[in-house]
mmCIF file of C-alpha atoms in Angstrom:
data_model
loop_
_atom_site.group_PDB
_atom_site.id
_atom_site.type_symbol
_atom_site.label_atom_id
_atom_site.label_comp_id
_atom_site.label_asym_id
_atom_site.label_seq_id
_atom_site.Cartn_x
_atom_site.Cartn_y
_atom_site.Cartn_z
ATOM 1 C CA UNK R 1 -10.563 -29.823 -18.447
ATOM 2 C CA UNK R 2 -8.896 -28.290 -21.452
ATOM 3 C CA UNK R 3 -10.770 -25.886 -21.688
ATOM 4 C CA UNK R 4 -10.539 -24.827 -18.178
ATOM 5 C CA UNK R 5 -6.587 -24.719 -18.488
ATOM 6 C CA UNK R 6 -6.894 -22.405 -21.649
ATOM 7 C CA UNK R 7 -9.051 -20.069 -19.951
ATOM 8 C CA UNK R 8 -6.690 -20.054 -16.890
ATOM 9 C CA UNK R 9 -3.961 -19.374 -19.485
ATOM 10 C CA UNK R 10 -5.837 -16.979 -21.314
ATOM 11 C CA UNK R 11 -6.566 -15.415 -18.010
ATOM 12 C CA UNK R 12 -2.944 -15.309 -16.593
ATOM 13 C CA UNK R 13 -2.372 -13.839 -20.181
ATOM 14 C CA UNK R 14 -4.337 -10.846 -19.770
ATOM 15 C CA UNK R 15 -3.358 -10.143 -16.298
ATOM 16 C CA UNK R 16 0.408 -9.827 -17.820
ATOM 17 C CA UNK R 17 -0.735 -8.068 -20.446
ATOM 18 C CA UNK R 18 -2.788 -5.266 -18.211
ATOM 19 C CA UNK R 19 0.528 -4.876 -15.906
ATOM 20 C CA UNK R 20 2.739 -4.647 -18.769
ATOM 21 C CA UNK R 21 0.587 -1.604 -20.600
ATOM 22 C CA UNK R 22 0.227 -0.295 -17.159
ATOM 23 C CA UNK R 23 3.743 0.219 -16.625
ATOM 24 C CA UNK R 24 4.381 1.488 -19.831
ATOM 25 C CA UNK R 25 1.847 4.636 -19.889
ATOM 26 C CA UNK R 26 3.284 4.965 -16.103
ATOM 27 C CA UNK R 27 6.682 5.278 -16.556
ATOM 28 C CA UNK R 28 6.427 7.084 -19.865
ATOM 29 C CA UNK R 29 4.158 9.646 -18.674
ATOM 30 C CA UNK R 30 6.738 9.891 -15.617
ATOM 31 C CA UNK R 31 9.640 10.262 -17.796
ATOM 32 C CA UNK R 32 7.880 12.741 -20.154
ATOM 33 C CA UNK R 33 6.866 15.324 -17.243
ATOM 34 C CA UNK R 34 10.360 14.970 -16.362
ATOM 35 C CA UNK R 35 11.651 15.730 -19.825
ATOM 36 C CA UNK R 36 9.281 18.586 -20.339
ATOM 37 C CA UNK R 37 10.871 20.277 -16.820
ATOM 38 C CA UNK R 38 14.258 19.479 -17.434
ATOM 39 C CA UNK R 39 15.076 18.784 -21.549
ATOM 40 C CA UNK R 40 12.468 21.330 -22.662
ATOM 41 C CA UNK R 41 13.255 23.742 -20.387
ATOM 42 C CA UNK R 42 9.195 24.070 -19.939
ATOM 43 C CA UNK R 43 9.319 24.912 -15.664
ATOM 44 C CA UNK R 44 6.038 25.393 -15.431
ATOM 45 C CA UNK R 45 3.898 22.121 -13.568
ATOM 46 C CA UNK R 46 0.506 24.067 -12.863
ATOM 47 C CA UNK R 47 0.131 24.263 -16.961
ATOM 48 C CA UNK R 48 1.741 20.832 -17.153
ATOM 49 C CA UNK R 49 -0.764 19.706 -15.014
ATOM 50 C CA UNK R 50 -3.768 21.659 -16.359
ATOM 51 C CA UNK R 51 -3.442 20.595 -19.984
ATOM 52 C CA UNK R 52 -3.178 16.801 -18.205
ATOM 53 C CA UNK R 53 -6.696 17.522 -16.673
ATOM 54 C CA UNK R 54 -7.890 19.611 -20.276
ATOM 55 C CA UNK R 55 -6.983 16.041 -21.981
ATOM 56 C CA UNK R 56 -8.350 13.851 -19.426
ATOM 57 C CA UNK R 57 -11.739 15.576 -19.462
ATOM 58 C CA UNK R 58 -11.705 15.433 -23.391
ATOM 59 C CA UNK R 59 -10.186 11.511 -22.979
ATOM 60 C CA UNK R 60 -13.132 10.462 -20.494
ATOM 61 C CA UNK R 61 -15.986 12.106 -22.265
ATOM 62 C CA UNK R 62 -15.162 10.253 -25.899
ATOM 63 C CA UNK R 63 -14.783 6.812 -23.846
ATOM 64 C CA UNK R 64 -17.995 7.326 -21.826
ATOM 65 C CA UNK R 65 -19.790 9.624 -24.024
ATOM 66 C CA UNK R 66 -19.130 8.432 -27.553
ATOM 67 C CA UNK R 67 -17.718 5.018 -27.728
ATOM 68 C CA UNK R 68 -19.707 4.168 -24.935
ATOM 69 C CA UNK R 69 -16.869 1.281 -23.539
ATOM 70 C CA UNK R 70 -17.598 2.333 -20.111
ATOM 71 C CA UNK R 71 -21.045 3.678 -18.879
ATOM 72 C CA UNK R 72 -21.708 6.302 -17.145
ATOM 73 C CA UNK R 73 -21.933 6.440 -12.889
ATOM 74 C CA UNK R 74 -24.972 9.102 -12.653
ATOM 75 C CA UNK R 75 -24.318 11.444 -9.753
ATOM 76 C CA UNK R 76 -26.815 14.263 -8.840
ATOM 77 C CA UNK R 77 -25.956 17.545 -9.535
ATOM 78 C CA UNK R 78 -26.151 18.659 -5.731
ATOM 79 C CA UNK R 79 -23.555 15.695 -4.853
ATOM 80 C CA UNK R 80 -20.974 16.850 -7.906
ATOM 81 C CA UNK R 81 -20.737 20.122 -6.082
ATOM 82 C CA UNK R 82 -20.612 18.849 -2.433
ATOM 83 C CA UNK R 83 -18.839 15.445 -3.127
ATOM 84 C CA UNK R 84 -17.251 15.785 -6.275
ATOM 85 C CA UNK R 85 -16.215 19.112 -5.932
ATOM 86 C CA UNK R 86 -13.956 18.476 -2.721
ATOM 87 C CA UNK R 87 -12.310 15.744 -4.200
ATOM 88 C CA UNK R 88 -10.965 17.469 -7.218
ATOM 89 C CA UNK R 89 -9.768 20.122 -5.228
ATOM 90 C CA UNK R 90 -7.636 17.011 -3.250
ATOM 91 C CA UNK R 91 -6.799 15.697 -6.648
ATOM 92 C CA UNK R 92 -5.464 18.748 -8.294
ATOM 93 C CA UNK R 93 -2.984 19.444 -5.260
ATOM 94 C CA UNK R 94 -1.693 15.665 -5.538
ATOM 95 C CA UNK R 95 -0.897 16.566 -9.760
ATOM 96 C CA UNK R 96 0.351 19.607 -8.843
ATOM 97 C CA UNK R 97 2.480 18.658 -6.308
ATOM 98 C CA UNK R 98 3.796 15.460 -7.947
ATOM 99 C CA UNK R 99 4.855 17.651 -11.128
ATOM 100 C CA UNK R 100 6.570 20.396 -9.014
ATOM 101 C CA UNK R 101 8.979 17.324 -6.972
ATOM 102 C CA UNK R 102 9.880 16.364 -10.738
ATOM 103 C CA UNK R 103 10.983 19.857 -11.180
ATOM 104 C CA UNK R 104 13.506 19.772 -8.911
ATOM 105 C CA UNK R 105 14.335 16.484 -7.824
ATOM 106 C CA UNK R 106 15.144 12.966 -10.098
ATOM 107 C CA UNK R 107 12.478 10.860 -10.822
ATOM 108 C CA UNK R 108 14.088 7.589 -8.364
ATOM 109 C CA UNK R 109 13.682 9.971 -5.072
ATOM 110 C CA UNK R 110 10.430 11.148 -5.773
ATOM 111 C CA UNK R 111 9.149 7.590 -6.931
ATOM 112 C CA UNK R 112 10.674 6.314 -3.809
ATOM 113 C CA UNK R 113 8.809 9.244 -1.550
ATOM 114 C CA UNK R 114 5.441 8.474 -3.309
ATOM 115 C CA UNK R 115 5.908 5.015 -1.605
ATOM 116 C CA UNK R 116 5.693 6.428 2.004
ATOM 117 C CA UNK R 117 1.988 7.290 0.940
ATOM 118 C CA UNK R 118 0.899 3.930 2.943
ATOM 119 C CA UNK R 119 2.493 5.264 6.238
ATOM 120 C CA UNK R 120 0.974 8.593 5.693
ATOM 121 C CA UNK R 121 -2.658 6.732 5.072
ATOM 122 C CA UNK R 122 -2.556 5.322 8.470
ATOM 123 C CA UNK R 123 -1.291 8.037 10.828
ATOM 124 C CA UNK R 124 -4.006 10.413 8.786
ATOM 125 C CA UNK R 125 -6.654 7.933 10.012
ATOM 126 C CA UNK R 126 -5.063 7.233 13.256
ATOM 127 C CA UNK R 127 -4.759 10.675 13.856
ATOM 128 C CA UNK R 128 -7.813 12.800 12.544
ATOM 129 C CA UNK R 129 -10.237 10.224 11.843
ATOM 130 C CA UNK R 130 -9.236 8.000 15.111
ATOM 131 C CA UNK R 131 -9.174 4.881 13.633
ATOM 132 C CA UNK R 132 -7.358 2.246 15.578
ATOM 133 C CA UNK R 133 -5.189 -0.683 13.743
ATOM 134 C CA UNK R 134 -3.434 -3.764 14.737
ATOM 135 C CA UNK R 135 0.004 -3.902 15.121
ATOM 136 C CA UNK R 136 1.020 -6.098 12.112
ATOM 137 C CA UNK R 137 -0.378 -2.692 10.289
ATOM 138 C CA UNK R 138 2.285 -0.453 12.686
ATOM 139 C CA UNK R 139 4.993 -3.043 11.983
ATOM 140 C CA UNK R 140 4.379 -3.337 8.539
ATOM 141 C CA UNK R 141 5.153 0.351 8.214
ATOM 142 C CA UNK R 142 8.676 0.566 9.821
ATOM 143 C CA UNK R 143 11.068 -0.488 6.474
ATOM 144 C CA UNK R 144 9.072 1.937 4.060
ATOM 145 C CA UNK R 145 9.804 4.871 7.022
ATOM 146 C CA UNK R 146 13.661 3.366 7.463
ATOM 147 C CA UNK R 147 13.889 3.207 3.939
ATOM 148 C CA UNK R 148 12.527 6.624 3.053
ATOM 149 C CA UNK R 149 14.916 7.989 5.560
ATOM 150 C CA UNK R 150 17.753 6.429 4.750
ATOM 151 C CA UNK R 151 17.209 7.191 0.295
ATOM 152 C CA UNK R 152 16.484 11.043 2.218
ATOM 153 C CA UNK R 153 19.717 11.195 3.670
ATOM 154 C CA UNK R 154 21.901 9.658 1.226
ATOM 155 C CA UNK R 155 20.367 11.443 -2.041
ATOM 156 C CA UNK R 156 23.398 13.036 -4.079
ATOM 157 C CA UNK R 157 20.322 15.770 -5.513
ATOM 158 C CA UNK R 158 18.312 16.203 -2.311
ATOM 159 C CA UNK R 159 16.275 19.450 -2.951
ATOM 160 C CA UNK R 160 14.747 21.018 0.223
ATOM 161 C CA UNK R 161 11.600 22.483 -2.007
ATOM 162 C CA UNK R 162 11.118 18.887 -4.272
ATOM 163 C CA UNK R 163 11.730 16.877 -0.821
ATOM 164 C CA UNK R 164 8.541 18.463 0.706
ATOM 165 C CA UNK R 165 6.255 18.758 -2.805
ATOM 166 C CA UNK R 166 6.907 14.767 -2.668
ATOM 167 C CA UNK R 167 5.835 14.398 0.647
ATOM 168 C CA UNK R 168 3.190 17.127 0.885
ATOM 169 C CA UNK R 169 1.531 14.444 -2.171
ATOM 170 C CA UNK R 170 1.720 11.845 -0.092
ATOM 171 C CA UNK R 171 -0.497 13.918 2.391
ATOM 172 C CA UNK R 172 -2.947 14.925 -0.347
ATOM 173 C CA UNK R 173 -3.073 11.142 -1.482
ATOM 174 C CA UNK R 174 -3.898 10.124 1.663
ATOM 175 C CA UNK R 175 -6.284 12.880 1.954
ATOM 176 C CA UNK R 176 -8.001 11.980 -1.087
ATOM 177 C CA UNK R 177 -8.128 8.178 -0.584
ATOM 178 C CA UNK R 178 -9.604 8.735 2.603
ATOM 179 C CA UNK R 179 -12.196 11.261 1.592
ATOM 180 C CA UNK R 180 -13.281 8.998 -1.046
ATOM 181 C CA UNK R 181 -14.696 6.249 1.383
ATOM 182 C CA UNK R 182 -16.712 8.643 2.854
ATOM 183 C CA UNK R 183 -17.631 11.569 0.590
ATOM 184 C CA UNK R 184 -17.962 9.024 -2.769
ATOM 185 C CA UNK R 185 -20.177 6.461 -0.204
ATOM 186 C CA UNK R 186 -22.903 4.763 -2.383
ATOM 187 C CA UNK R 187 -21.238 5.648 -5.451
ATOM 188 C CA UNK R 188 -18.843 2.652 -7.168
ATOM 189 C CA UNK R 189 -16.724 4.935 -9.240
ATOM 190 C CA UNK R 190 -13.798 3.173 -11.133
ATOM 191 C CA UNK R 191 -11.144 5.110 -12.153
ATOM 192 C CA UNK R 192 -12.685 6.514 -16.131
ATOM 193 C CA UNK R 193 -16.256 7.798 -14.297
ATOM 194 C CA UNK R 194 -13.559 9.373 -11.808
ATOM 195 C CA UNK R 195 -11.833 11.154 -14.259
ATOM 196 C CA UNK R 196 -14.906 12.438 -16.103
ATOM 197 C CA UNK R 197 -16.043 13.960 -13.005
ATOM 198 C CA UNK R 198 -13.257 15.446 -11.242
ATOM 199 C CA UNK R 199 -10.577 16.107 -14.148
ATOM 200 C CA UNK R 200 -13.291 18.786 -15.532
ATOM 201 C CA UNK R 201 -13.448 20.720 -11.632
ATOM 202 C CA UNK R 202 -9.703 20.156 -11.619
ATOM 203 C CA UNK R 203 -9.302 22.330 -14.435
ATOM 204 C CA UNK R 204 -11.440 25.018 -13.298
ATOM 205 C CA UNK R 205 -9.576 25.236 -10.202
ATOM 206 C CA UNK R 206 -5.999 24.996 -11.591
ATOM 207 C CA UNK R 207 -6.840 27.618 -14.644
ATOM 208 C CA UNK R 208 -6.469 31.109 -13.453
ATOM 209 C CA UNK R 209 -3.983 30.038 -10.931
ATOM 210 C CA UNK R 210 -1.823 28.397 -13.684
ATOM 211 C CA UNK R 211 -2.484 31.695 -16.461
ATOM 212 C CA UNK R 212 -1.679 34.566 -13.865
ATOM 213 C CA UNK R 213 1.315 32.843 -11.825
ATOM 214 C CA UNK R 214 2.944 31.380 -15.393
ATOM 215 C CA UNK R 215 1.526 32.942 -17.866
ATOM 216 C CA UNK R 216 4.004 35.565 -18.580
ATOM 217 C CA UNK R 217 6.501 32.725 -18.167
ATOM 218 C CA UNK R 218 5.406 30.691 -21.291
ATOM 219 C CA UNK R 219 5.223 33.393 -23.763
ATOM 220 C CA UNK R 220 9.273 34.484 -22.707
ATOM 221 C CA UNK R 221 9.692 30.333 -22.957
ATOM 222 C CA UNK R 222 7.657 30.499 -26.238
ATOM 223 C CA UNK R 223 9.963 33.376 -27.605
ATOM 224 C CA UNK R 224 12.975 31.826 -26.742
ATOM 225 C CA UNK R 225 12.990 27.979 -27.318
ATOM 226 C CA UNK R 226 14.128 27.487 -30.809
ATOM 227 C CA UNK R 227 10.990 24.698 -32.060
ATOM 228 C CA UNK R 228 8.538 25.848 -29.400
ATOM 229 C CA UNK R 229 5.783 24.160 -31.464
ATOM 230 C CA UNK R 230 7.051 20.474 -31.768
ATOM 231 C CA UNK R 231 7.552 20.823 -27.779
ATOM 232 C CA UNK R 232 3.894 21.704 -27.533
ATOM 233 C CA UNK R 233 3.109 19.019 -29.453
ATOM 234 C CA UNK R 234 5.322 16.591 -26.600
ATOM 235 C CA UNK R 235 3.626 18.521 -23.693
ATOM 236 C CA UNK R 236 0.181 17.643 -24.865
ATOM 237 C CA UNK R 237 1.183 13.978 -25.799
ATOM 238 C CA UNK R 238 2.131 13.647 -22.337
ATOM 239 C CA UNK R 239 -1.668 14.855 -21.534
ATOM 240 C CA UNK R 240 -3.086 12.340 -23.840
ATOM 241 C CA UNK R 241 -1.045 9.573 -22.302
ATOM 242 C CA UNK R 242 -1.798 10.871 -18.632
ATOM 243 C CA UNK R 243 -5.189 9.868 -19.568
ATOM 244 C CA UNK R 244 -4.079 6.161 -21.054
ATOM 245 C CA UNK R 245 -2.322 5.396 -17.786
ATOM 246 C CA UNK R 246 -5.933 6.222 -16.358
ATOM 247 C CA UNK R 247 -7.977 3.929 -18.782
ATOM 248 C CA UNK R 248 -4.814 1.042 -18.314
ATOM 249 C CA UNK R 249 -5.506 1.356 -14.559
ATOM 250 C CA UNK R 250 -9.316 0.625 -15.243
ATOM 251 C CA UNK R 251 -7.720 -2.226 -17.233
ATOM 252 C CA UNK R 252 -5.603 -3.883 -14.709
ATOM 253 C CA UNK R 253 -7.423 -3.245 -11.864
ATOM 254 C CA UNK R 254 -10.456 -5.656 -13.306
ATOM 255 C CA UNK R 255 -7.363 -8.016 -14.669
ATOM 256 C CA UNK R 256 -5.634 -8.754 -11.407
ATOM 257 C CA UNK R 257 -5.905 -9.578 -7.890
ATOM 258 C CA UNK R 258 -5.486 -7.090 -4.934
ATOM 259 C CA UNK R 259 -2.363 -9.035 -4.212
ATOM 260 C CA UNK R 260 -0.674 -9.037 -7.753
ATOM 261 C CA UNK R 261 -1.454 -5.164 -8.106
ATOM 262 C CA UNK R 262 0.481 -4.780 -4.534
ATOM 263 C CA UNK R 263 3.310 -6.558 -6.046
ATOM 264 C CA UNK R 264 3.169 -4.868 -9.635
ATOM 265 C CA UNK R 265 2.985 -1.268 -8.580
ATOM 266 C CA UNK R 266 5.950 -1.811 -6.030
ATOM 267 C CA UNK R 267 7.810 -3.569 -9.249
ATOM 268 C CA UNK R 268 6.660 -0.749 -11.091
ATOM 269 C CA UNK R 269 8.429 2.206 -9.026
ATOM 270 C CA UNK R 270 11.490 0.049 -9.407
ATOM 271 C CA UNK R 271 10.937 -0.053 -13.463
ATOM 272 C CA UNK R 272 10.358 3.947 -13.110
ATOM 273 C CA UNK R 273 13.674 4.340 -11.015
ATOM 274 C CA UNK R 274 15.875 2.186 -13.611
ATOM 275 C CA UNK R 275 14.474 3.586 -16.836
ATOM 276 C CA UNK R 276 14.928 7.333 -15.529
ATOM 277 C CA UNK R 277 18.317 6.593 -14.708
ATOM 278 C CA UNK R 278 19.237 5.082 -17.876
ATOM 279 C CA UNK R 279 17.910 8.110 -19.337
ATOM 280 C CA UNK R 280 18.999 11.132 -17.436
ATOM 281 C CA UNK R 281 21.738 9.714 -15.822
ATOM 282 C CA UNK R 282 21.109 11.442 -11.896
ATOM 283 C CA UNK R 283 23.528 9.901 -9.667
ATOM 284 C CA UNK R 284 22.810 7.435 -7.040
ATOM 285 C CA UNK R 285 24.526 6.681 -4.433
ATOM 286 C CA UNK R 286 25.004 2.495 -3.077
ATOM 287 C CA UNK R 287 23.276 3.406 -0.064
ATOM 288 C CA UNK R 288 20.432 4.868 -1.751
ATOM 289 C CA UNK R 289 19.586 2.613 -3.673
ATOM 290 C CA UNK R 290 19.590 0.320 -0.599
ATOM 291 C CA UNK R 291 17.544 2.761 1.125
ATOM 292 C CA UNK R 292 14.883 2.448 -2.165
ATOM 293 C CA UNK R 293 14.770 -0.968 -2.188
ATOM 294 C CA UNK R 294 14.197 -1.280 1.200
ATOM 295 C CA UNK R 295 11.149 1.101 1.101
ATOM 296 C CA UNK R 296 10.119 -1.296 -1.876
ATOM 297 C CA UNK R 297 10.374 -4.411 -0.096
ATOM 298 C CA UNK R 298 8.278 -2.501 2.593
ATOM 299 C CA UNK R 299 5.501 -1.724 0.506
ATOM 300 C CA UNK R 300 5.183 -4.815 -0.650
ATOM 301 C CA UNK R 301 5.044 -6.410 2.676
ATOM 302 C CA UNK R 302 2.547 -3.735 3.888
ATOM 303 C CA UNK R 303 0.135 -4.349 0.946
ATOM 304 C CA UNK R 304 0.637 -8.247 1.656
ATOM 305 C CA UNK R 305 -0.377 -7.731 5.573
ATOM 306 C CA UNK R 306 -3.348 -5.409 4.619
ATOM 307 C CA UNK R 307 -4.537 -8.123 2.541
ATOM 308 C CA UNK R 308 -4.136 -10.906 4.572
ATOM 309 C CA UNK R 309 -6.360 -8.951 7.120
ATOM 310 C CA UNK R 310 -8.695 -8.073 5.132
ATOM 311 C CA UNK R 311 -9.450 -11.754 4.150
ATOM 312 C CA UNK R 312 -9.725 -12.700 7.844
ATOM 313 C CA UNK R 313 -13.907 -11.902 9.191
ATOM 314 C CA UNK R 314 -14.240 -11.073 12.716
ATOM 315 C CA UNK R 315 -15.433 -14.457 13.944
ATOM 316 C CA UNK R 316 -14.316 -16.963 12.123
ATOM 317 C CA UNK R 317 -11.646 -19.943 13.070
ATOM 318 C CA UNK R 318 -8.027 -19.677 11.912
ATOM 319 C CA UNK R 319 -7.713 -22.890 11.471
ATOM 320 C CA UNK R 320 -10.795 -26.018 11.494
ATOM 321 C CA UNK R 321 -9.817 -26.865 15.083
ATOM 322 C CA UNK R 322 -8.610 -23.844 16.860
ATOM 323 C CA UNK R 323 -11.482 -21.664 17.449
ATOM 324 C CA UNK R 324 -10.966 -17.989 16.833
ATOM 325 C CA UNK R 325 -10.398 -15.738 19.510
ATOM 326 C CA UNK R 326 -12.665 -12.915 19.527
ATOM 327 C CA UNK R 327 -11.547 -9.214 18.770
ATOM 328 C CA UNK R 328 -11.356 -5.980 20.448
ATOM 329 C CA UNK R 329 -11.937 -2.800 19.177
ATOM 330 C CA UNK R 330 -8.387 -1.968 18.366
ATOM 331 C CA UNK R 331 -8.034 -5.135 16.034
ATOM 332 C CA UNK R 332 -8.720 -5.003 12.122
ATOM 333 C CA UNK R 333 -10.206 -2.081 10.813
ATOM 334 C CA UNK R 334 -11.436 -1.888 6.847
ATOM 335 C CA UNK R 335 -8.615 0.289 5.054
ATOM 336 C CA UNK R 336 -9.253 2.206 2.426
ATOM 337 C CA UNK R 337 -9.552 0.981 -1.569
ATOM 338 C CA UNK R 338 -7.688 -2.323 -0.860
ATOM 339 C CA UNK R 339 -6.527 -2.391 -4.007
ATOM 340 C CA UNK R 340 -6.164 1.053 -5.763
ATOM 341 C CA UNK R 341 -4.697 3.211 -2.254
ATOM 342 C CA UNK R 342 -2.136 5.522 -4.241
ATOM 343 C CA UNK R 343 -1.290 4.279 -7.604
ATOM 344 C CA UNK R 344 -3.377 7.082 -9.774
#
């Protein structure tokens, strides 16, 4: 019996401990990008991003390859190209478009746009891939679009270009969460064999795009900045640590339940929102803050809803003397990664 409660203290332990690192390497690597765009002066997110996938790659292949903590998911060569290959291209658009909203908007609105990408997970698969879902889903949804709106219309540094980068990730999170149940099927990736596989294509794709559209651009920034070479040193340490939050994903993900992760990556945009705040000072308004804690609280109830159905198996009695009534075709349908949808 004693043993049993250490364990389950041990256990409970760990789980903090997982969330706690998580957060950290999130919210630095948040406030870092944001630093590097606005301290630095460094406006340049496809570089930003492609020395995040450069250190990623490197980052994967020494866990997998040389320390060997995590083995390696074996794909065939044919299904890197016509699998993998698609993905990464969906991945690198969701980096790159996540950097450029931190270009030009504060780090609480675009946290707090990020958290529509549950709303934009459904319609996508009500929409294109005709999925049908139960109206506790649909319901669910209506605070994190009320709150989004209202943070939108009340943001003191609204920015028309960051505004739609934010939301165009959403899309491409979406996009690549839903992708992945189909074009990754028979393959149980976790999120280190992920990286080693797609950060590598990432790179190809974002390199010649990021030398010829900013490559001129760094060597003016590197001619001008008066310690260009202890910035350097900050952009790749946000690379390095891009690759942590990866590994402390791995981490948590195997520490928690679907529920707790919900709960912690909801807290964990509100952590992001405070500490950039604290640091860079962008005003916010009473109402948007409102308008971010309502999408919060909306998350949070969405991920608690999805979970609840997914625990509930066509067929079986709500309660020991009520039998269940049988479903229709519009009733619960499997969502995606119950619990990893958007927090990569």
């Amino acid at each position: 019996m004693e043993e049993g409660s250490l364990w389950h203290q041990w256990s409970m332990f760990r789980s903090l401990l997982s969330i706690l690192q998580w957060w950290g390497f999130n919210v630095t690597v948040i406030i870092m990008n944001k630093w590097i765009f606005q301290k630095l002066d460094f406006k340049f997110p496809l570089s930003v991003s492609c020395v995040h996938f450069i250190c990623s790659s490197f980052g994967a292949y020494i866990v997998i390859k040389v320390l060997k903590l995590k083995p390696l998911i074996v794909v065939d060569p044919e299904d890197r190209w016509r699998r993998i290959f698609p993905m990464s291209f969906v991945f690198c658009i969701n980096i790159v478009l996540g950097n450029i909203s931190l270009r030009y908007i504060p780090v609480s609105f675009m946290q707090t746009i990020k958290s529509f990408t549950p709303a934009t997970t459904v319609v996508l698969q009500w929409l294109v891939w005709r999925k049908y879902f139960e109206w506790r889903i649909w319901a669910s949804l209506v605070p994190i679009v009320g709150g989004i709106l209202l943070t939108s219309i009340t943001e003191l540094s609204f920015n028309v270009f960051g505004f739609c980068a934010a939301l165009f990730g959403c899309l491409a999170t979406s996009t690549k969460t839903i992708l992945a149940e189909s074009l990754l099927h028979g393959y149980k990736f976790d999120s280190i064999n992920t990286v080693y596989y797609m950060a590598p294509f990432a790179t190809m794709i974002l390199g010649l795009p990021a030398f010829l559209l900013e490559g001129n651009g760094i060597l003016d920034w590197f001619e001008a900045h008066p310690s260009p070479w202890s910035a350097l040193i900050i952009i790749f340490s946000s690379g390095v640590l891009a690759f942590c939050l990866n590994f402390s994903i791995f981490y948590v993900i195997h520490s928690t339940t679907a529920v707790t992760f919900n709960v912690a990556g909801n807290l964990k945009v509100a952590v992001a929102v405070l500490v950039s705040w604290m640091i860079f000072q962008n005003p916010i308004s009473p109402m948007n803050a409102v308008g971010c804690g309502i999408t919060l609280v909306g998350c949070t109830f969405y991920g608690y809803v999805r979970h609840m159905l997914s625990q509930q198996q066509p067929g079986t009695p709500r309660t020991p003397r009520t039998p269940r009534t049988p479903r229709n075709k519009t009733e619960l349908i499997p969502l995606v990664n119950d619990k990893l949808e958007s927090k990569v």
